Coordinates of C-alpha atoms and ligand atoms in Angstrom, one line a residue:
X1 CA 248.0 140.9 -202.7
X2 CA 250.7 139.1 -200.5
X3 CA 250.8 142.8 -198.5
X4 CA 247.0 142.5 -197.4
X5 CA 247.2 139.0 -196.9
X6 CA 250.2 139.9 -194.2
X7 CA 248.0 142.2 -192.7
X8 CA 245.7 139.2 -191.6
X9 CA 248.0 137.0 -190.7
X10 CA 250.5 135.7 -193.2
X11 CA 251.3 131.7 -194.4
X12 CA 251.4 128.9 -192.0
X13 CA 254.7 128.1 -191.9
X14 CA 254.1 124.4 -192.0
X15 CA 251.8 121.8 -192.7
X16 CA 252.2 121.2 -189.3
X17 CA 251.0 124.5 -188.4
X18 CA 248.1 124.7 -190.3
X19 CA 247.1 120.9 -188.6
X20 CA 247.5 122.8 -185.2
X21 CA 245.1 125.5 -186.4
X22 CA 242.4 123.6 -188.2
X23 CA 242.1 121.0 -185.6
X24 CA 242.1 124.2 -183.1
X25 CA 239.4 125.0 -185.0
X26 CA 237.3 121.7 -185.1
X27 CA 238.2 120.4 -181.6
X28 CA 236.0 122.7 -179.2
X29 CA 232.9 122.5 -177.1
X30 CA 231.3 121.4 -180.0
X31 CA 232.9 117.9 -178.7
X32 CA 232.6 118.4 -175.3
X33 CA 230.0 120.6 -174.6
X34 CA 227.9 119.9 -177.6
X35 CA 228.0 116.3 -178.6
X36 CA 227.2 114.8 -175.0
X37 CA 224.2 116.8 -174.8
X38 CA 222.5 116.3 -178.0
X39 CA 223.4 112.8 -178.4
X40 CA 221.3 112.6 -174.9
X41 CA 218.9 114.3 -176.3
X42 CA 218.7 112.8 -179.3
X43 CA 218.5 108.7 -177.6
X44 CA 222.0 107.6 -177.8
X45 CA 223.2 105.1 -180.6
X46 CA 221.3 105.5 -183.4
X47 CA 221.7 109.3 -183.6
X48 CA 225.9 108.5 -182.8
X49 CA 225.8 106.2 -185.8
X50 CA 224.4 108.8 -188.4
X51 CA 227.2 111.4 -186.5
X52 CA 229.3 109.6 -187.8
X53 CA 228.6 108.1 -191.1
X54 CA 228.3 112.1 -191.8
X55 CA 231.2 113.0 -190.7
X56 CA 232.9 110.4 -193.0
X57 CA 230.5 110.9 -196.1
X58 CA 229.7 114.4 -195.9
X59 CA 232.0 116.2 -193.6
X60 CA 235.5 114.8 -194.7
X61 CA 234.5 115.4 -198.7
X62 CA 233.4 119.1 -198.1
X63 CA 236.4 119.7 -195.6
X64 CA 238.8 118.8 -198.1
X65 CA 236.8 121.0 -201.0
X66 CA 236.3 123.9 -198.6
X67 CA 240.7 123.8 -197.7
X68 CA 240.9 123.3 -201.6
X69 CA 238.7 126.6 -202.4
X70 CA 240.4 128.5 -199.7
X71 CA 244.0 127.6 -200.9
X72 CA 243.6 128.3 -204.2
X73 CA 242.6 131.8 -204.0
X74 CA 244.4 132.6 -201.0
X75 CA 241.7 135.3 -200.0
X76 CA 239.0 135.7 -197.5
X77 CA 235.9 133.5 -198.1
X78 CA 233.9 136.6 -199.6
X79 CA 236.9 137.0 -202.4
X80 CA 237.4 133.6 -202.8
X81 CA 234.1 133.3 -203.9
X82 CA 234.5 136.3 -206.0
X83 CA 237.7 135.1 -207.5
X84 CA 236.4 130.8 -208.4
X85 CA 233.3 132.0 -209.5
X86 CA 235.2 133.8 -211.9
X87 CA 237.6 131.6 -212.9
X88 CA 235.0 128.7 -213.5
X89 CA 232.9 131.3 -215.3
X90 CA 230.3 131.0 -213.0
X91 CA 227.2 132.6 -211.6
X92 CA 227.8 135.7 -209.7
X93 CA 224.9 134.3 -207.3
X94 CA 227.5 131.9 -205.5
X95 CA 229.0 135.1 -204.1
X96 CA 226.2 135.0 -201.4
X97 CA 228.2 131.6 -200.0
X98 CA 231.2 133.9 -198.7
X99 CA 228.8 136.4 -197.0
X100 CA 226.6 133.4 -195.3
X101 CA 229.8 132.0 -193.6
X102 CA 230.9 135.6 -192.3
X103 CA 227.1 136.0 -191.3
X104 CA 226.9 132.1 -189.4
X105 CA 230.3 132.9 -187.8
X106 CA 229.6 135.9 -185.8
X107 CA 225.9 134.2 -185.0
X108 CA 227.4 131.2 -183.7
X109 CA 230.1 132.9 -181.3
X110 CA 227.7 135.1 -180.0
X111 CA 226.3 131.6 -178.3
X112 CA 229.8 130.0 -178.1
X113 CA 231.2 133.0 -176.4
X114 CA 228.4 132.7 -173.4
X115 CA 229.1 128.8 -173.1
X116 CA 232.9 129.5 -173.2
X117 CA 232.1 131.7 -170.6
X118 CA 230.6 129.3 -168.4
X119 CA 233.8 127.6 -168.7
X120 CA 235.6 130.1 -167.4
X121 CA 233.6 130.5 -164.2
X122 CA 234.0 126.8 -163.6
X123 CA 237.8 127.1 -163.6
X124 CA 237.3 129.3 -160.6
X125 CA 234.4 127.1 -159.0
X126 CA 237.3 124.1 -159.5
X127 CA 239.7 126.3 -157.7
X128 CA 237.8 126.8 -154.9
X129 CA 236.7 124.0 -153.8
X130 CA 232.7 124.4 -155.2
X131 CA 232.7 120.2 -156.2
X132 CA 234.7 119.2 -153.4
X133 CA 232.3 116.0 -151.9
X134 CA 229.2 117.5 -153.7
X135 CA 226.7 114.6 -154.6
X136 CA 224.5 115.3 -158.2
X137 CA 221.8 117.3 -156.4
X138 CA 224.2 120.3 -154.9
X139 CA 226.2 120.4 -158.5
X140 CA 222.6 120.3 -160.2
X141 CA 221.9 123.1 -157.8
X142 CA 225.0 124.9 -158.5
X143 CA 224.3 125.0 -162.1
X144 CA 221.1 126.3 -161.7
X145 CA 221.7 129.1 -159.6
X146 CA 224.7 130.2 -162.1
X147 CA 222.8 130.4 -165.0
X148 CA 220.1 132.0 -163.0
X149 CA 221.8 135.1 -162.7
X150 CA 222.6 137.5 -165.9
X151 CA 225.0 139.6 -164.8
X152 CA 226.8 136.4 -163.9
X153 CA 226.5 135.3 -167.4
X154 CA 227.1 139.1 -168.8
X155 CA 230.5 139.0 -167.1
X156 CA 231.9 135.6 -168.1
X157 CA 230.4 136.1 -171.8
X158 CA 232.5 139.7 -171.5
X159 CA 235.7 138.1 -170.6
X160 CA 235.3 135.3 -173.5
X161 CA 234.6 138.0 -175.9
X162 CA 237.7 140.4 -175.0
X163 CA 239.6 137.7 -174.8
X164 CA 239.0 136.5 -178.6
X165 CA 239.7 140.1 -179.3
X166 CA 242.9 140.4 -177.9
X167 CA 244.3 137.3 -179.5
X168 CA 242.5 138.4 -182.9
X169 CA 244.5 141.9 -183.0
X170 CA 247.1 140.4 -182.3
X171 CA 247.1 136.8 -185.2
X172 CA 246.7 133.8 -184.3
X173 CA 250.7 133.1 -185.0
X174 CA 251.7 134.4 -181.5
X175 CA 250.9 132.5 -178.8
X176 CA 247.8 130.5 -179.7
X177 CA 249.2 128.6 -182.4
X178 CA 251.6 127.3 -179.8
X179 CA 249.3 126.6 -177.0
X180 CA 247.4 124.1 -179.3
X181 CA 250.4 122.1 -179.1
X182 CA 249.9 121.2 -175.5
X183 CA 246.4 121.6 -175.4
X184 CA 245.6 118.7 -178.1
X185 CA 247.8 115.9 -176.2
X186 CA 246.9 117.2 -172.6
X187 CA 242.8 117.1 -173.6
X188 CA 243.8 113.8 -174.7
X189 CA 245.4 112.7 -171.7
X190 CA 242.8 114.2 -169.5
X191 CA 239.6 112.5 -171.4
X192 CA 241.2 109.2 -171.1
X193 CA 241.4 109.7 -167.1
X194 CA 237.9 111.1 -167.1
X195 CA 237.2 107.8 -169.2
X196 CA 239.1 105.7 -166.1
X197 CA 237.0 107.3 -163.3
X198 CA 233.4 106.7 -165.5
X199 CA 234.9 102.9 -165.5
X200 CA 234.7 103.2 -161.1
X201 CA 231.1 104.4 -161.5
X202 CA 229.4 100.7 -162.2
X203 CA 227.4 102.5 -164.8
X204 CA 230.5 102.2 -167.7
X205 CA 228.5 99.8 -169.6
X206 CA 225.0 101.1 -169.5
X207 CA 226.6 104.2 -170.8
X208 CA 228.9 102.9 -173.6
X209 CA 224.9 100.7 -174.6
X210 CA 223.7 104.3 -174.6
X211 CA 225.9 105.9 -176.5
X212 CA 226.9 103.1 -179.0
X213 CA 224.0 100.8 -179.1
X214 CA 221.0 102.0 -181.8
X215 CA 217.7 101.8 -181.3
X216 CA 216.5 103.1 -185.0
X217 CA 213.2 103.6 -183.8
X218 CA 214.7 107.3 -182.2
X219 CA 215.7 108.9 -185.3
X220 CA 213.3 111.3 -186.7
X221 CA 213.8 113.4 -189.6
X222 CA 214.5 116.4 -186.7
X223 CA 217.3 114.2 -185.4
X224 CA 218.9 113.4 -188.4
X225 CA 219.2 116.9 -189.1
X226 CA 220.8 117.5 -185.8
X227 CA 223.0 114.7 -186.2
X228 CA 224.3 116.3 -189.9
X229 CA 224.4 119.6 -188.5
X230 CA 226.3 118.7 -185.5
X231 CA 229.0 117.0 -188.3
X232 CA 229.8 120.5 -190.1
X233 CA 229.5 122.1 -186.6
X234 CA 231.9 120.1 -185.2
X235 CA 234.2 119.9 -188.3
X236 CA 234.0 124.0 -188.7
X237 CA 232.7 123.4 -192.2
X238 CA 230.2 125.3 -194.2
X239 CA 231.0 128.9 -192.9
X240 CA 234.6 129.6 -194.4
X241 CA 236.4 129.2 -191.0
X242 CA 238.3 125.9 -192.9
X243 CA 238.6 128.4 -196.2
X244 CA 240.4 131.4 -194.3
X245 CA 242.7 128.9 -192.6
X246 CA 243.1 126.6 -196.2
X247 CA 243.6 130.1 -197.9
X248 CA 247.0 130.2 -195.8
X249 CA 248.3 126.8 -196.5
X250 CA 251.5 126.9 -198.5
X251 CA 251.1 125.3 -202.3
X252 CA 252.0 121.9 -202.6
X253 CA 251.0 119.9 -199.0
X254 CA 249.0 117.4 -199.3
X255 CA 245.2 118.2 -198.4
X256 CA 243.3 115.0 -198.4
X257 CA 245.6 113.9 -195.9
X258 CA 245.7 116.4 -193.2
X259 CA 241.9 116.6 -193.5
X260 CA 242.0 112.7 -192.9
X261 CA 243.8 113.1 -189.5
X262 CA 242.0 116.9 -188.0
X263 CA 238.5 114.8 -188.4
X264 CA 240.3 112.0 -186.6
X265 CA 241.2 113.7 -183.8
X266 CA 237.8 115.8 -183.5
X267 CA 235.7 112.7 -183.8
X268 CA 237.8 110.7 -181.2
X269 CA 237.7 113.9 -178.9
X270 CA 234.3 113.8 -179.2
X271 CA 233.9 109.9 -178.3
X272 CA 236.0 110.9 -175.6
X273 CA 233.8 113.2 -173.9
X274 CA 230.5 110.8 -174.3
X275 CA 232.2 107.5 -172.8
X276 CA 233.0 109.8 -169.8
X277 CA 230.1 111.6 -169.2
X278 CA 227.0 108.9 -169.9
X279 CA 228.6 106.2 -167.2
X280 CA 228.8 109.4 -164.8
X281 CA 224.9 110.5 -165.8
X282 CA 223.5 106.8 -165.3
X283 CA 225.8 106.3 -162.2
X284 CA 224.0 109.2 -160.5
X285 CA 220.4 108.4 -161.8
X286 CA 220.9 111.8 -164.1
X287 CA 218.9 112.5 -167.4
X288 CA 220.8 112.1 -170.6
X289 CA 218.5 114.5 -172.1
X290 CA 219.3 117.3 -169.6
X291 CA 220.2 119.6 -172.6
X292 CA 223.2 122.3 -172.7
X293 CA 223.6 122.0 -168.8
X294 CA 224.8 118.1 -168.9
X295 CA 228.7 118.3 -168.8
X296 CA 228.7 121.4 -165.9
X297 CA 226.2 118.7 -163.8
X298 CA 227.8 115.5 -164.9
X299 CA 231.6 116.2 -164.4
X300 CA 232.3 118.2 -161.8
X301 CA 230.8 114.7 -159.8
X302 CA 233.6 112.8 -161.0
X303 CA 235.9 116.1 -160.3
X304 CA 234.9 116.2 -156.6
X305 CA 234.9 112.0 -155.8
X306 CA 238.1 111.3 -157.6
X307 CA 242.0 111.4 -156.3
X308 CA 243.3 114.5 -157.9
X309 CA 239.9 115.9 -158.5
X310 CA 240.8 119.3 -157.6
X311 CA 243.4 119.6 -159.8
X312 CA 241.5 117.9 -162.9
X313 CA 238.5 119.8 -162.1
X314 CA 241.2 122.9 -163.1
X315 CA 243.1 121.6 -165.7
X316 CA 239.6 120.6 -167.4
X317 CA 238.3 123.6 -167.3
X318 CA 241.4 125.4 -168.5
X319 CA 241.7 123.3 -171.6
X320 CA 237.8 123.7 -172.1
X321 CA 238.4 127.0 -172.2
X322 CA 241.3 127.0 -174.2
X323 CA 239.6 124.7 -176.7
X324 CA 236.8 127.2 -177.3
X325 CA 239.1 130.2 -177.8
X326 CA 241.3 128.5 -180.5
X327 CA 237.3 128.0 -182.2
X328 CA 236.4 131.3 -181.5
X329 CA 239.0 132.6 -183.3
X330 CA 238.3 130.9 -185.9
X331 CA 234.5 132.1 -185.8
X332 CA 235.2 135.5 -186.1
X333 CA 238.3 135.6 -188.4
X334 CA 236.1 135.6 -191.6
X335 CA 234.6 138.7 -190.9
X336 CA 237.9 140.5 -189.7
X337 CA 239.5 139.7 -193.1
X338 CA 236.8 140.7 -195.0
X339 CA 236.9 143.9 -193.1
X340 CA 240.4 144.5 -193.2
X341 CA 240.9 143.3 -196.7
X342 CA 238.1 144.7 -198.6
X343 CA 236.8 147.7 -196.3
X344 CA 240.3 149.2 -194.9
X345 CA 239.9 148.3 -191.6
X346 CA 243.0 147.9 -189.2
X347 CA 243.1 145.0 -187.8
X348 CA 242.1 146.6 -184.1
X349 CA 239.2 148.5 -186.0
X350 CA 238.0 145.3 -187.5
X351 CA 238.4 143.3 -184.6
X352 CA 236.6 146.0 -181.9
X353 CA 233.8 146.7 -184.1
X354 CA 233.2 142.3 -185.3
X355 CA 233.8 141.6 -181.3
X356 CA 231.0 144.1 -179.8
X357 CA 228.5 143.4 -182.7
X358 CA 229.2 139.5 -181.2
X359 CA 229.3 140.4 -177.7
X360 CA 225.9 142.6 -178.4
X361 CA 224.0 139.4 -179.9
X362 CA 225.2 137.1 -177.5
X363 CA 223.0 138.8 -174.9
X364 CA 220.0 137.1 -176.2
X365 CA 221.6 134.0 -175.5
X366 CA 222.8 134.8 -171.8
X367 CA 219.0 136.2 -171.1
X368 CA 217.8 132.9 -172.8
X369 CA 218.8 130.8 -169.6
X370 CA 216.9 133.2 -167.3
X371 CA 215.1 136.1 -167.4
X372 CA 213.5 135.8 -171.3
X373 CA 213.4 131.9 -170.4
X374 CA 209.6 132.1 -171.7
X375 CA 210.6 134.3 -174.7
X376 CA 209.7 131.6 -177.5
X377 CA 209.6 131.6 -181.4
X378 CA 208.8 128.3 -183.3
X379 CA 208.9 126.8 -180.0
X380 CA 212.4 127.7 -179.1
X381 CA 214.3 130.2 -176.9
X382 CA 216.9 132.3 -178.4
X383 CA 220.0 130.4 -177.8
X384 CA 218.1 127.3 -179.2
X385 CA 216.6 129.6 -182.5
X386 CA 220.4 130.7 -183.3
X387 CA 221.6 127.2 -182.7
X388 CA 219.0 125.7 -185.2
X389 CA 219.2 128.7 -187.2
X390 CA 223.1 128.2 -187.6
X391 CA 224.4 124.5 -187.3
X392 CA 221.2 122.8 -188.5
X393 CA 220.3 125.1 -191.4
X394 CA 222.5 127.8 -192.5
X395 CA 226.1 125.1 -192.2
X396 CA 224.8 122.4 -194.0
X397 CA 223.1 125.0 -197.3
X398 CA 226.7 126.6 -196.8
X399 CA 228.3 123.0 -196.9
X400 CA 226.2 121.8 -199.8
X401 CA 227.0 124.8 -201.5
X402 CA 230.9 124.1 -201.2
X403 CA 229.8 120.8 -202.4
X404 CA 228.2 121.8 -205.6
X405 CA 230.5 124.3 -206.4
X406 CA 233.6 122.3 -205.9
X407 CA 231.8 118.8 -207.8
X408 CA 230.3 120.8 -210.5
X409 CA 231.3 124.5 -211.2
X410 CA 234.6 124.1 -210.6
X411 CA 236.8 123.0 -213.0
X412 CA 238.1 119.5 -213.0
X413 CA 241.2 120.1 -214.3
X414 CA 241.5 123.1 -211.5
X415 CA 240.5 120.9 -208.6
X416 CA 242.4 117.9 -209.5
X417 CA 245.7 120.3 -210.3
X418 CA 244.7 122.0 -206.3
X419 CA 244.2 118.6 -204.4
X420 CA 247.4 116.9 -206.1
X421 CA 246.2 113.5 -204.7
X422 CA 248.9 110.6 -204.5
X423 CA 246.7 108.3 -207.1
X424 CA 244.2 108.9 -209.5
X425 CA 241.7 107.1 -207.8
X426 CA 242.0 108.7 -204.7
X427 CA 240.8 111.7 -206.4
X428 CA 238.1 109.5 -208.0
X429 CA 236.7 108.8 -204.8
X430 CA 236.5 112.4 -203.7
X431 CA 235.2 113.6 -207.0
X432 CA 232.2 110.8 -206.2
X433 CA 231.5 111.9 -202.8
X434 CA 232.0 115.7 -203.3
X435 CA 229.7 115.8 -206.5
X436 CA 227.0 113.4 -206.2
X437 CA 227.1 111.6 -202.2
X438 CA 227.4 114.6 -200.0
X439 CA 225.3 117.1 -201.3
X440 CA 222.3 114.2 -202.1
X441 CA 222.6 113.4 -198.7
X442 CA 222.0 117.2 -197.6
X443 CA 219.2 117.2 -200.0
X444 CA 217.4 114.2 -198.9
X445 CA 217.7 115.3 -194.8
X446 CA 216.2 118.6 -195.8
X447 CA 213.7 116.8 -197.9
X448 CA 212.8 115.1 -194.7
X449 CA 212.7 117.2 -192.3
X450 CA 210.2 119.3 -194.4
X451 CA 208.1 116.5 -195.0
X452 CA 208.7 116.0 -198.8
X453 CA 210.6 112.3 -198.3
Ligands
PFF501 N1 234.1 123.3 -184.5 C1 233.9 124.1 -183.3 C2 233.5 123.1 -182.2 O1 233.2 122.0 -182.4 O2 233.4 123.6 -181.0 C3 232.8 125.1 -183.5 C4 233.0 125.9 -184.8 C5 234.1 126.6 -185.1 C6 231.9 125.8 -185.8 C7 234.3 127.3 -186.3 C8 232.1 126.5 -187.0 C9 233.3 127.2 -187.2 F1 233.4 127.8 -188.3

């Protein structure tokens, strides 16, 4: 058992490490990129509010089960679910919950990958001047006429996708574990200045209104959704990413904890990004709703006014980038174990075959944005279908799952002996949330949104 496990890519050989990882993980466009965007979408406060009470209620509880479930059987998430469901005498039906997470993984990078990728080609657009003086229209413009062009889009989504493929032969322990190190406290540091420059705009405190402010009369059942999906999105949870890395946490560190402090620093990341970019949007009479285009027309202003701009604009993009790859990784790595521990892959095999499958997909998504624009079902192009498809359905039935089988199939004895919380009523509290708040809530949302409630 330890053997295979080596193959994929051994312990952490900290706590610490396995913070680096998971918040690797969590912290990604789904902050930067995603959050802005829908909250804009969505009308601001009230939508923010439910974000977050999610993330507390919901996301935190199934984070820590989903760590738990990984740790104790120390196997992919298709064994792992193999192996509890077996040792809590279970169902054999819950076996389908390992197979949805490697399924929502490769689905979701094949978008991520193509956004990532957009990244990328900003680095160079920073480098070379593209924002230099350039008022909302010619960055508006400049957007446009890059996602215009598919082959554009094909080439940045290529370089995205080899590069998760290189680091994935490889393990993550080389290199990338490392770079997270710099990259958490320099995103930091760079938000914050991002933060000072929205302050200059004169539009700082229609923006912080926007974004913090609720007007309850926006929320739908629709948004709500969004606004619970976005929370497992942005946390990882619901597909397994959190159990392959919890599966290599060394025995006795304390879960609850580290959970406690990756969803801190994802949610403030997120925060970040939206007290930057609303100020910036109002400042320049932009719409918040402007959908997945709003950081690439929204920053790149502040980029090209400010002192230093140049060099942000770089160092922005750079950590964007770097952000998404230490996700990415994480997207795919479910289906590379399963493919290298259960179907005798090598680890290149596995990763070549998992990569160009992704890669493959994620055409739909760069064609979405131009040339099969028009190309609708249920009223939504492709990258929108496999973005509903993925964070507002398939992560929160995969996190309600982890829910219910961690509250209620799972031993108590097991899961109390697994979390090792410092008082009994700490584990009380999670035992509440896990078995009978956080799934409810998923319940009640879907209930909702199909018109039932
Ligand atoms: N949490 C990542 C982000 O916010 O960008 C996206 C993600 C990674 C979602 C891994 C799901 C996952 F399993």
């Amino acid at each position: 058992m330890t053997d295979t496990k080596k193959s994929v890519h051994g312990a952490w050989s900290s706590r610490f490490a396995f913070i680096l990882a998971a918040t690797g993980s969590a912290v990604g466009l789904g902050n930067i990129w995603k959050f802005p965007y829908i909250a804009g979408e969505n009308g601001g406060g009230a939508f923010v509010i439910v974000y977050l009470l999610c993330v507390l209620l919901i996301g935190i509880p199934i984070m820590i089960a989903e760590t738990m479930l990984g740790r104790r059987s120390q196997q992919n998430p298709v064994e792992t679910m193999e192996l509890l469901t077996e040792e809590a005498g279970a169902d054999k039906n819950w076996h389908f919950l390992g197979w949805m997470g490697v399924i929502a993984g490769m689905l979701i990078l094949s978008y991520y990958s193509v956004i990532a990728g957009w990244a990328m080609a900003y680095i160079v657009k920073a480098f070379t001047g593209s924002f230099f003086d350039a008022d909302a229209t010619a960055i508006k413009e400049l957007f446009n006429d890059f996602v215009a062009s598919p082959v554009q889009l094909i080439i940045w989504h290529s370089l995205f996708m080899l590069a998760t493929m290189l680091i994935i032969v490889r393990g993550v322990h080389n290199g990338l574990e490392k770079a997270v190190q710099f990259l958490m406290p320099g995103l930091f540091v760079l938000m914050i200045l991002l933060v000072g420059y929205a302050m200059t705009t004169g539009s700082y405190i229609q923006g912080l209104h926007f974004l913090f402010k609720p007007d309850f009369s926006k929320l739908t059942g629709d948004t709500v959704l969004t606004a619970m999906g976005h929370a497992f999105f942005t946390l990882s949870l619901g597909m397994g990413a959190i159990m392959v890395y919890g599966s290599y946490l060394p025995k006795g560190i304390s879960i609850a904890n580290t959970v406690l402090w990756i969803a801190g620093a994802d949610t403030a990341v997120a925060l970040l990004a939206g007290i930057a970019i609303f100020p910036i949007v109002f400042a320049n009479d932009l719409h918040p709703g402007s959908g997945p285009g709003l950081i690439f027309q929204t920053l790149p202003i502040a980029f090209g006014a400010m002192t230093g701009g140049w060099l942000m604009g770089i160092l922005f993009f750079v950590m964007l980038m770097i952000a998404a790859l230490t996700s990415s990784i994480s997207l795919i790595e479910p289906v590379v174990a399963w493919l290298v521990e259960n179907k005798d892959f090598s680890r290149e095999k596995a990763s070549i075959w998992a990569g160009l499958a992704t890669w493959l997909l994620g055409l739909g998504t760069v064609f979405s944005f131009n040339i099969w624009s028009d190309v609708k079902f249920f009223d939504r192009n492709i990258f929108e279908l496999l973005d509903y498809l993925t964070a507002n359905l398939m992560l929160p039935i995969g996190g309600f799952c982890i829910a219910v089988f961690a509250g209620w199939i799972m031993k108590r004895q097991h899961s109390e002996q697994e979390l090792n919380m410092a008082t009994a009523s700490n584990y009380q509290v999670w035992k509440i949330l896990i078995s009978y708040v956080a799934p409810l809530a998923v319940f009640l949302v879907f209930l909702h949104v199909i018109g039932v409630l």
